[in-house]
CSV table of C-alpha atoms and ligand atoms in Angstrom, one decimal:
chain,number,residue,atom,x,y,z
A,293,MET,CA,21.3,5.9,-12.3
A,294,PHE,CA,17.7,5.9,-12.7
A,295,LYS,CA,15.9,8.7,-11.8
A,296,ILE,CA,13.0,7.9,-10.4
A,297,LEU,CA,9.7,9.5,-8.8
A,298,ILE,CA,7.4,8.4,-6.2
A,299,THR,CA,4.3,10.3,-4.9
A,300,GLY,CA,2.7,9.7,-1.3
A,301,VAL,CA,6.2,9.2,-0.5
A,302,ALA,CA,6.3,10.0,2.7
A,303,GLY,CA,3.7,7.5,3.7
A,304,PHE,CA,3.9,4.1,5.0
A,305,ILE,CA,4.5,2.1,2.1
A,306,GLY,CA,6.2,5.0,-0.4
A,307,SER,CA,9.2,5.7,2.2
A,308,HIS,CA,9.8,2.2,2.9
A,309,THR,CA,9.5,1.5,-0.8
A,310,CYS,CA,11.9,5.1,-1.6
A,311,VAL,CA,14.8,3.4,1.3
A,312,ARG,CA,15.0,0.3,-1.0
A,313,LEU,CA,15.5,2.2,-4.1
A,314,LEU,CA,17.6,4.8,-2.6
A,315,ASN,CA,20.1,1.6,-1.2
A,316,LEU,CA,19.7,0.1,-4.9
A,317,GLY,CA,21.4,3.3,-5.9
A,318,PHE,CA,18.3,4.8,-7.7
A,319,ASP,CA,17.9,8.5,-7.8
A,320,ILE,CA,14.7,9.9,-5.8
A,321,VAL,CA,12.1,13.1,-6.5
A,322,GLY,CA,9.4,12.8,-3.9
A,323,ILE,CA,6.0,13.4,-3.9
A,324,ASP,CA,3.8,14.9,-0.9
A,325,ASN,CA,1.2,16.7,0.4
A,326,PHE,CA,1.4,15.2,4.1
A,327,HIS,CA,-2.5,14.8,4.1
A,328,ASN,CA,-1.4,11.4,6.1
A,329,SER,CA,2.0,11.6,7.4
A,330,SER,CA,4.2,14.0,8.0
A,331,HIS,CA,8.3,15.6,7.0
A,332,GLU,CA,9.8,13.7,9.5
A,333,VAL,CA,9.9,11.3,7.7
A,334,ILE,CA,12.1,12.6,4.6
A,335,ASN,CA,14.2,13.2,7.6
A,336,SER,CA,14.5,9.3,8.7
A,337,ILE,CA,14.7,8.7,5.1
A,338,LEU,CA,17.6,10.1,5.1
A,339,LYS,CA,19.0,8.9,8.8
A,340,ILE,CA,18.3,5.5,7.2
A,341,THR,CA,19.9,5.3,3.7
A,342,ASN,CA,23.3,8.8,4.4
A,343,ARG,CA,21.1,9.2,0.5
A,344,LYS,CA,19.1,13.0,-0.3
A,345,ILE,CA,16.0,12.5,-2.0
A,346,VAL,CA,14.7,15.8,-4.1
A,347,PHE,CA,12.0,16.5,-2.2
A,348,TYR,CA,8.9,18.1,-3.2
A,349,GLU,CA,5.8,19.7,-1.1
A,350,ALA,CA,3.2,19.1,-3.5
A,351,ASP,CA,-0.4,17.6,-4.5
A,352,ILE,CA,-0.7,15.6,-7.6
A,353,ARG,CA,-4.1,17.9,-8.3
A,354,ASN,CA,-1.8,21.0,-9.0
A,355,SER,CA,-0.7,20.3,-13.2
A,356,LYS,CA,1.4,23.1,-13.5
A,357,LYS,CA,3.6,22.1,-9.9
A,358,LEU,CA,3.7,18.9,-11.7
A,359,CYS,CA,4.5,20.4,-14.8
A,360,GLU,CA,7.6,22.6,-13.2
A,361,ILE,CA,8.6,19.2,-11.7
A,362,PHE,CA,8.5,17.0,-14.2
A,363,LYS,CA,11.0,19.5,-16.1
A,364,LYS,CA,13.1,20.2,-13.9
A,365,GLU,CA,13.5,16.7,-12.5
A,366,LYS,CA,12.9,14.8,-15.7
A,367,PRO,CA,12.0,11.2,-14.3
A,368,GLU,CA,12.4,7.8,-16.4
A,369,ALA,CA,9.5,6.5,-14.4
A,370,VAL,CA,6.6,6.7,-11.7
A,371,ILE,CA,5.3,4.6,-8.9
A,372,HIS,CA,2.2,5.8,-8.0
A,373,PHE,CA,1.5,5.6,-3.6
A,374,ALA,CA,-0.5,8.5,-3.1
A,375,GLY,CA,-3.8,8.3,-2.5
A,376,LEU,CA,-6.6,7.9,0.1
A,377,LYS,CA,-7.1,4.7,1.8
A,378,SER,CA,-9.6,4.6,4.7
A,379,VAL,CA,-12.8,2.8,3.4
A,380,ALA,CA,-15.0,4.0,6.0
A,381,GLU,CA,-14.1,8.3,5.4
A,382,SER,CA,-14.5,7.3,1.6
A,383,VAL,CA,-18.4,6.8,2.6
A,384,GLU,CA,-18.8,9.9,4.4
A,385,LYS,CA,-17.0,11.7,1.4
A,386,PRO,CA,-16.9,10.5,-2.2
A,387,LEU,CA,-16.3,13.4,-3.6
A,388,GLU,CA,-13.1,13.8,-2.1
A,389,TYR,CA,-12.4,10.5,-2.8
A,390,TYR,CA,-12.7,10.3,-6.6
A,391,ASP,CA,-11.5,13.9,-6.8
A,392,ASN,CA,-7.7,12.7,-5.2
A,393,ASN,CA,-7.4,9.3,-6.0
A,394,VAL,CA,-9.0,9.2,-9.8
A,395,SER,CA,-8.7,12.9,-10.6
A,396,GLY,CA,-5.3,13.2,-9.5
A,397,THR,CA,-4.4,9.8,-11.3
A,398,ILE,CA,-5.1,11.3,-14.6
A,399,CYS,CA,-3.8,14.7,-13.7
A,400,LEU,CA,-0.5,13.0,-12.9
A,401,CYS,CA,-1.0,10.7,-16.2
A,402,ARG,CA,-1.4,13.3,-18.2
A,403,VAL,CA,1.9,15.2,-17.1
A,404,MET,CA,3.5,12.1,-17.6
A,405,GLU,CA,2.3,12.1,-21.7
A,406,LYS,CA,3.1,15.2,-21.9
A,407,PHE,CA,6.4,14.7,-20.7
A,408,GLY,CA,6.9,11.7,-22.6
A,409,ILE,CA,7.3,9.3,-20.0
A,410,LYS,CA,4.9,6.4,-20.0
A,411,LYS,CA,6.6,4.0,-17.5
A,412,MET,CA,4.4,4.3,-13.9
A,413,ILE,CA,3.8,1.5,-10.9
A,414,PHE,CA,0.5,1.8,-9.7
A,415,SER,CA,-0.6,0.5,-5.7
A,416,SER,CA,-3.8,-1.1,-6.3
A,417,SER,CA,-5.9,-3.0,-3.7
A,418,ALA,CA,-7.5,-6.9,-3.4
A,419,THR,CA,-10.7,-5.0,-3.4
A,420,VAL,CA,-11.5,-5.2,-6.6
A,421,TYR,CA,-11.4,-9.1,-5.7
A,422,GLU,CA,-14.0,-8.7,-2.9
A,423,ASN,CA,-17.2,-10.0,-5.4
A,424,SER,CA,-14.9,-13.0,-6.6
A,425,ASN,CA,-13.8,-15.9,-4.8
A,426,PRO,CA,-10.6,-16.4,-3.0
A,427,PRO,CA,-8.0,-17.4,-3.4
A,428,PHE,CA,-7.3,-14.8,-5.5
A,429,ASP,CA,-5.2,-14.8,-8.9
A,430,GLU,CA,-4.8,-12.3,-11.2
A,431,GLU,CA,-7.4,-13.6,-13.3
A,432,SER,CA,-9.5,-14.0,-11.1
A,433,GLN,CA,-12.9,-11.8,-11.3
A,434,VAL,CA,-12.6,-8.3,-10.8
A,435,SER,CA,-15.0,-5.9,-10.5
A,436,ALA,CA,-16.7,-2.5,-8.6
A,437,PRO,CA,-16.1,-2.7,-4.5
A,438,LYS,CA,-19.6,-1.7,-3.4
A,439,ASN,CA,-17.6,1.3,-1.8
A,440,PRO,CA,-15.9,4.7,-2.8
A,441,TYR,CA,-12.5,4.0,-1.9
A,442,GLY,CA,-12.6,0.4,-3.7
A,443,LYS,CA,-14.3,2.5,-6.8
A,444,THR,CA,-11.3,4.3,-6.9
A,445,LYS,CA,-8.6,1.2,-7.8
A,446,PHE,CA,-11.0,0.3,-9.8
A,447,THR,CA,-11.8,2.6,-11.9
A,448,ILE,CA,-8.5,3.4,-12.0
A,449,GLU,CA,-7.1,0.5,-13.2
A,450,GLN,CA,-9.5,0.6,-16.0
A,451,ILE,CA,-8.5,3.5,-16.8
A,452,LEU,CA,-4.4,2.3,-16.7
A,453,PHE,CA,-5.4,-1.1,-19.1
A,454,ASP,CA,-6.7,1.7,-21.8
A,455,LEU,CA,-3.3,3.5,-22.2
A,456,LYS,CA,-1.9,0.9,-24.7
A,457,ASP,CA,1.5,2.9,-25.4
A,458,TRP,CA,2.4,2.4,-21.9
A,459,ASP,CA,4.3,0.2,-19.5
A,460,ILE,CA,2.9,-0.2,-15.9
A,461,ALA,CA,2.9,-2.6,-13.1
A,462,LEU,CA,-0.7,-2.6,-11.5
A,463,LEU,CA,-0.6,-4.1,-8.6
A,464,ARG,CA,-2.5,-5.8,-6.4
A,465,TYR,CA,-1.7,-5.5,-2.9
A,466,PHE,CA,-3.0,-7.8,0.1
A,467,ASN,CA,-2.8,-6.7,3.9
A,468,PRO,CA,0.6,-4.8,4.2
A,469,ILE,CA,2.3,-4.3,7.9
A,470,GLY,CA,5.0,-4.7,10.2
A,471,ALA,CA,7.5,-2.1,9.8
A,472,HIS,CA,11.3,-0.6,9.1
A,473,GLU,CA,13.7,-2.9,11.2
A,474,SER,CA,15.2,0.4,11.7
A,475,GLY,CA,12.2,0.9,13.6
A,476,ASP,CA,11.8,4.7,12.0
A,477,LEU,CA,9.6,4.1,9.4
A,478,LYS,CA,6.3,2.2,10.6
A,479,GLU,CA,2.6,3.1,9.5
A,480,SER,CA,2.0,6.3,11.3
A,481,PRO,CA,-1.3,7.7,9.6
A,482,LEU,CA,-2.2,10.7,11.1
A,483,GLY,CA,-5.9,11.0,13.2
A,484,ILE,CA,-7.4,7.7,14.0
A,485,PRO,CA,-6.6,4.9,12.1
A,486,ASN,CA,-8.9,2.3,10.1
A,487,ASN,CA,-6.5,-1.1,9.6
A,488,LEU,CA,-6.2,-3.7,11.8
A,489,MET,CA,-2.6,-3.8,13.5
A,490,PRO,CA,-3.0,0.0,14.2
A,491,HIS,CA,-5.6,-0.9,16.2
A,492,ILE,CA,-3.2,-3.5,17.6
A,493,ILE,CA,-0.5,-1.6,18.4
A,494,ASN,CA,-2.7,1.3,19.8
A,495,THR,CA,-4.8,-1.0,22.5
A,496,ALA,CA,-1.1,-2.4,23.2
A,497,LEU,CA,0.3,1.4,23.6
A,498,GLY,CA,-3.2,1.9,26.0
A,499,LYS,CA,-4.0,4.9,23.9
A,500,MET,CA,-6.8,2.5,23.2
A,501,PRO,CA,-8.8,0.8,25.9
A,502,PHE,CA,-9.9,-2.4,23.8
A,503,LEU,CA,-9.7,-4.1,21.0
A,504,THR,CA,-12.8,-4.7,19.0
A,505,ILE,CA,-13.1,-7.6,16.7
A,506,PHE,CA,-15.6,-7.3,14.1
A,507,GLY,CA,-17.2,-9.8,13.7
A,508,ASN,CA,-16.8,-14.0,15.3
A,509,ASP,CA,-19.8,-15.5,13.2
A,510,TYR,CA,-17.9,-15.6,10.0
A,511,PRO,CA,-17.5,-19.1,7.8
A,512,THR,CA,-14.0,-19.3,8.9
A,513,PHE,CA,-12.4,-21.9,10.8
A,514,ASP,CA,-12.3,-19.7,14.3
A,515,GLY,CA,-15.5,-17.2,13.1
A,516,THR,CA,-13.0,-14.4,12.7
A,517,CYS,CA,-12.1,-12.9,9.1
A,518,VAL,CA,-9.1,-15.0,7.2
A,519,ARG,CA,-6.7,-11.9,5.7
A,520,ASP,CA,-3.0,-12.2,3.8
A,521,TYR,CA,-1.0,-10.0,6.0
A,522,ILE,CA,2.3,-9.1,4.1
A,523,HIS,CA,5.6,-7.2,5.6
A,524,VAL,CA,5.8,-3.8,3.8
A,525,GLU,CA,8.8,-5.0,3.4
A,526,ASP,CA,8.8,-7.8,0.9
A,527,LEU,CA,5.8,-5.5,-0.1
A,528,SER,CA,8.6,-2.9,-1.1
A,529,GLU,CA,11.2,-5.3,-2.6
A,530,GLY,CA,8.1,-6.2,-4.9
A,531,HIS,CA,7.8,-3.0,-6.1
A,532,SER,CA,11.9,-2.4,-6.8
A,533,LYS,CA,11.5,-6.3,-9.4
A,534,ALA,CA,8.6,-4.4,-10.4
A,535,LEU,CA,10.4,-1.4,-11.4
A,536,ASP,CA,13.0,-3.6,-13.3
A,537,PHE,CA,10.0,-5.1,-14.9
A,538,ILE,CA,8.8,-2.0,-16.6
A,539,LEU,CA,12.4,-0.7,-16.6
A,540,ASN,CA,13.0,-4.0,-19.4
A,541,LYS,CA,9.1,-4.6,-20.7
A,542,LYS,CA,6.2,-3.1,-22.8
A,543,GLY,CA,2.9,-3.3,-22.4
A,544,ILE,CA,0.3,-3.3,-18.7
A,545,GLU,CA,0.8,-6.4,-16.7
A,546,VAL,CA,-1.3,-7.3,-13.3
A,547,PHE,CA,0.8,-8.9,-10.1
A,548,ASN,CA,-0.5,-9.8,-7.0
A,549,LEU,CA,1.5,-8.9,-3.6
A,550,GLY,CA,0.9,-11.4,-1.0
A,551,THR,CA,2.2,-13.6,0.8
A,552,GLY,CA,-0.6,-16.6,0.3
A,553,ILE,CA,-1.0,-17.1,3.5
A,554,GLY,CA,-4.1,-16.3,5.2
A,555,THR,CA,-4.3,-15.4,9.1
A,556,SER,CA,-7.5,-14.9,11.1
A,557,VAL,CA,-8.2,-11.7,13.1
A,558,LEU,CA,-8.2,-14.1,16.3
A,559,GLU,CA,-4.5,-15.8,15.3
A,560,LEU,CA,-2.3,-12.4,14.5
A,561,ILE,CA,-3.8,-10.7,17.7
A,562,LYS,CA,-2.1,-14.0,19.8
A,563,ILE,CA,0.7,-13.8,17.7
A,564,PHE,CA,1.1,-10.9,18.6
A,565,GLU,CA,0.8,-10.9,22.3
A,566,LYS,CA,3.4,-14.2,22.1
A,567,THR,CA,5.3,-12.5,19.8
A,568,ASN,CA,6.2,-9.4,21.7
A,569,LYS,CA,5.0,-11.0,25.1
A,570,ILE,CA,2.5,-8.9,25.6
A,571,LYS,CA,-1.0,-9.1,26.7
A,572,LEU,CA,-3.9,-7.9,24.6
A,573,LYS,CA,-7.4,-6.5,25.8
A,574,TYR,CA,-9.8,-7.4,23.0
A,575,LYS,CA,-14.5,-8.0,22.6
A,576,ILE,CA,-16.4,-8.8,20.1
A,577,GLY,CA,-18.2,-6.5,18.3
A,578,PRO,CA,-20.6,-6.6,15.4
A,579,ARG,CA,-19.2,-7.2,11.7
A,580,ARG,CA,-17.9,-4.3,9.7
A,581,LEU,CA,-19.7,-3.3,6.5
A,582,GLY,CA,-18.3,-4.3,3.6
A,583,ASP,CA,-16.1,-7.1,5.3
A,584,VAL,CA,-15.1,-10.0,3.4
A,585,ALA,CA,-14.8,-13.3,4.9
A,586,VAL,CA,-11.8,-14.4,3.6
A,587,CYS,CA,-9.0,-12.4,1.0
A,588,TYR,CA,-5.7,-14.0,0.0
A,589,ALA,CA,-3.3,-14.8,-2.7
A,590,LEU,CA,-2.0,-16.8,-5.3
A,591,THR,CA,1.1,-15.8,-6.1
A,592,GLU,CA,2.6,-17.9,-9.1
A,593,LYS,CA,2.4,-15.2,-10.8
A,594,SER,CA,4.5,-12.2,-9.3
A,595,GLN,CA,7.0,-15.2,-8.2
A,596,ASN,CA,7.7,-16.5,-11.4
A,597,LYS,CA,7.7,-13.4,-13.8
A,598,LEU,CA,9.3,-10.4,-11.2
A,599,ASN,CA,11.0,-13.2,-9.3
A,600,TRP,CA,10.0,-11.8,-6.2
A,601,LYS,CA,9.1,-14.4,-2.9
A,602,PRO,CA,8.3,-12.6,0.1
A,603,ARG,CA,10.6,-13.8,3.3
A,604,PHE,CA,9.2,-13.1,6.2
A,605,ASP,CA,6.7,-14.3,8.4
A,606,ILE,CA,3.6,-13.6,10.0
A,607,GLU,CA,6.3,-13.4,13.3
A,608,LYS,CA,8.7,-10.9,12.5
A,609,MET,CA,5.9,-8.2,10.9
A,610,CYS,CA,3.7,-8.3,14.5
A,611,ARG,CA,7.8,-8.4,16.0
A,612,ASP,CA,8.8,-5.0,13.7
A,613,ALA,CA,5.4,-3.5,14.0
A,614,TRP,CA,5.7,-3.7,17.8
A,615,ASP,CA,9.6,-2.2,17.8
A,616,ALA,CA,9.1,0.2,15.5
A,617,ALA,CA,5.9,1.2,17.8
A,618,LEU,CA,8.3,1.8,21.6
B,1749,NAD,P1,-0.8,6.1,2.7
B,1749,NAD,O1,-1.9,7.2,3.6
B,1749,NAD,O2,1.0,5.6,4.5
B,1749,NAD,O3,0.4,7.9,2.1
B,1749,NAD,C1,0.0,7.7,1.1
B,1749,NAD,C2,0.4,9.2,0.8
B,1749,NAD,O4,-0.2,9.7,-0.1
B,1749,NAD,C3,0.6,10.0,2.5
B,1749,NAD,O5,2.0,10.3,2.6
B,1749,NAD,C4,-0.5,11.4,1.8
B,1749,NAD,O6,0.0,12.4,2.6
B,1749,NAD,C5,-0.2,10.7,0.9
B,1749,NAD,N1,-1.1,11.6,-0.6
B,1749,NAD,C6,-2.5,11.7,-0.3
B,1749,NAD,N2,-3.3,12.4,-1.7
B,1749,NAD,C7,-2.2,13.0,-2.6
B,1749,NAD,C8,-2.7,13.8,-3.0
B,1749,NAD,N3,-3.5,14.2,-3.9
B,1749,NAD,N4,-1.2,14.7,-3.3
B,1749,NAD,C9,0.2,14.0,-2.8
B,1749,NAD,N5,0.2,13.2,-1.9
B,1749,NAD,C10,-1.1,12.5,-1.5
B,1749,NAD,O7,-1.0,5.1,2.9
B,1749,NAD,P2,0.3,3.7,2.1
B,1749,NAD,O8,-0.6,2.4,2.9
B,1749,NAD,O9,1.8,3.7,1.8
B,1749,NAD,O10,-0.5,3.1,1.0
B,1749,NAD,C11,-0.2,4.2,-0.3
B,1749,NAD,C12,-1.3,3.5,-1.2
B,1749,NAD,O11,-1.2,2.0,-1.5
B,1749,NAD,C13,-1.9,4.2,-1.5
B,1749,NAD,O12,-3.2,4.3,-3.2
B,1749,NAD,C14,-3.1,3.1,-1.1
B,1749,NAD,O13,-4.7,3.2,-1.1
B,1749,NAD,C15,-2.5,1.5,-1.4
B,1749,NAD,N6,-2.8,0.5,-0.7
B,1749,NAD,C16,-2.7,0.4,0.6
B,1749,NAD,C17,-3.0,-0.4,1.4
B,1749,NAD,C18,-2.5,-0.5,3.4
B,1749,NAD,O14,-3.2,-1.4,3.4
B,1749,NAD,N7,-1.8,0.5,3.4
B,1749,NAD,C19,-3.8,-1.9,1.0
B,1749,NAD,C20,-4.0,-1.7,-0.9
B,1749,NAD,C21,-3.4,-0.7,-1.8
B,1750,UD1,C1,-8.6,-2.8,4.1
B,1750,UD1,C2,-10.4,-2.1,3.2
B,1750,UD1,C3,-9.6,-2.5,1.7
B,1750,UD1,C4,-7.9,-1.7,1.7
B,1750,UD1,C5,-7.1,-2.0,2.8
B,1750,UD1,C6,-6.7,-1.1,3.4
B,1750,UD1,C7,-11.9,-2.3,4.4
B,1750,UD1,C8,-13.5,-3.5,4.0
B,1750,UD1,N1,-11.3,-3.0,3.5
B,1750,UD1,O1,-8.9,-4.1,4.0
B,1750,UD1,O2,-10.4,-1.9,0.2
B,1750,UD1,O3,-7.6,-1.6,0.8
B,1750,UD1,O4,-8.4,-1.5,4.0
B,1750,UD1,O5,-6.7,0.4,3.6
B,1750,UD1,O6,-12.1,-1.8,4.8
B,1750,UD1,N2,-10.5,-6.0,12.4
B,1750,UD1,C9,-11.4,-5.5,12.9
B,1750,UD1,N3,-10.4,-4.9,14.2
B,1750,UD1,C10,-10.8,-3.4,14.1
B,1750,UD1,C11,-10.1,-3.2,11.9
B,1750,UD1,C12,-10.1,-4.4,11.9
B,1750,UD1,O7,-11.5,-6.9,13.5
B,1750,UD1,O8,-10.8,-2.7,15.0
B,1750,UD1,C13,-10.6,-6.5,10.8
B,1750,UD1,C14,-11.6,-6.9,10.0
B,1750,UD1,O9,-12.7,-7.0,9.9
B,1750,UD1,C15,-10.8,-7.0,8.7
B,1750,UD1,C16,-9.7,-7.4,9.2
B,1750,UD1,O10,-9.1,-7.1,11.0
B,1750,UD1,O11,-10.8,-8.7,9.3
B,1750,UD1,C17,-7.9,-6.6,8.9
B,1750,UD1,O12,-9.2,-5.6,8.4
B,1750,UD1,P1,-8.4,-4.1,7.7
B,1750,UD1,O13,-6.6,-3.6,8.2
B,1750,UD1,O14,-9.2,-2.9,8.0
B,1750,UD1,O15,-7.9,-4.4,6.2
B,1750,UD1,P2,-9.3,-4.6,5.2
B,1750,UD1,O16,-10.3,-4.7,5.9
B,1750,UD1,O17,-8.7,-5.9,4.3
């Protein structure tokens, strides 16, 4: 069976993808520096799958360590999740973001090239479409987003497009939420969360007195922002399909991973309350700088070329996220 190296394996999406690939029979070498995760996740992966991964606590910017790992493990392909992902933090610490995300990816690619491994799946973001008009397909215009986080994704995409003899699936995620059905894996960022679902969960748990909705004066049907939420389990399946794709095909391809369904912030709150029979306290606050009103995907390309179709609805996303939090 193929051996796949996963960077950021202890993170939210990396851990779910790792479990799926182990269950499909792949051998996994995992790397993480635990900047935004903990060792507990590695134990959860073993608990769920009853299979061990070869794990290295390592930073993707440590070229020497990466060389040792590649020399010993000889993976066939890399799924590259490791990165910093907070827009607000990136505005405060741009150099940290450029260093970790851009320099880290260059370091990883150089080591891959040295060992003749030129197959990669990269975690990009729908943020690269932010100056275009929704819904977005893979041909929609991309440009450098305004914030450093978004710029790192855009820059890495441009770098990867220049690697002509590589096989790369460049996956643009929309808004991953939900959790593994076992409840043993979930989105558990260290420190203050940035995204909406962790805030909803913290409000429901009473860790936060109320949720702030960032603006209700957008040009949408209820005034709050619309996003394309996708279950992390569907997202992880997208990665296994993308892996089949790069293991069999040549060149670089971009794929959207979303459901194509838009849900507003208020709708998501209502669905979470109804599905989980819980009341959420919320207030309307000012708009958050940099938010776009509407963001959702057209997913025909992923469905046709990857033979992938998301299966889980927004109720299931809310239920699994809450069950895993309890
Ligand atoms: P996450 O923070 O849960 O996981 C990222 C993991 O990478 C963490 O475990 C972290 O410790 C590790 N890491 C960070 N820098 C590292 C480094 N230099 N060396 C080794 N490990 C390092 O984030 P996630 O939600 O699982 O996201 C995974 C990827 O997908 C990220 O690149 C992110 O930017 C991208 N993405 C996420 C979303 C989302 O909404 N979650 C949306 C679009 C794109
Ligand atoms: C954000 C980032 C995006 C990144 C993605 C994954 C911005 C502008 N975009 O996407 O670049 O790829 O996270 O990390 O930050 N909301 C509230 N209250 C909250 C939190 C969020 O109302 O407490 C709203 C936001 O205004 C937004 C929606 O919920 O309309 C979703 O927010 P979030 O989960 O942060 O995702 P995005 O903004 O879509």
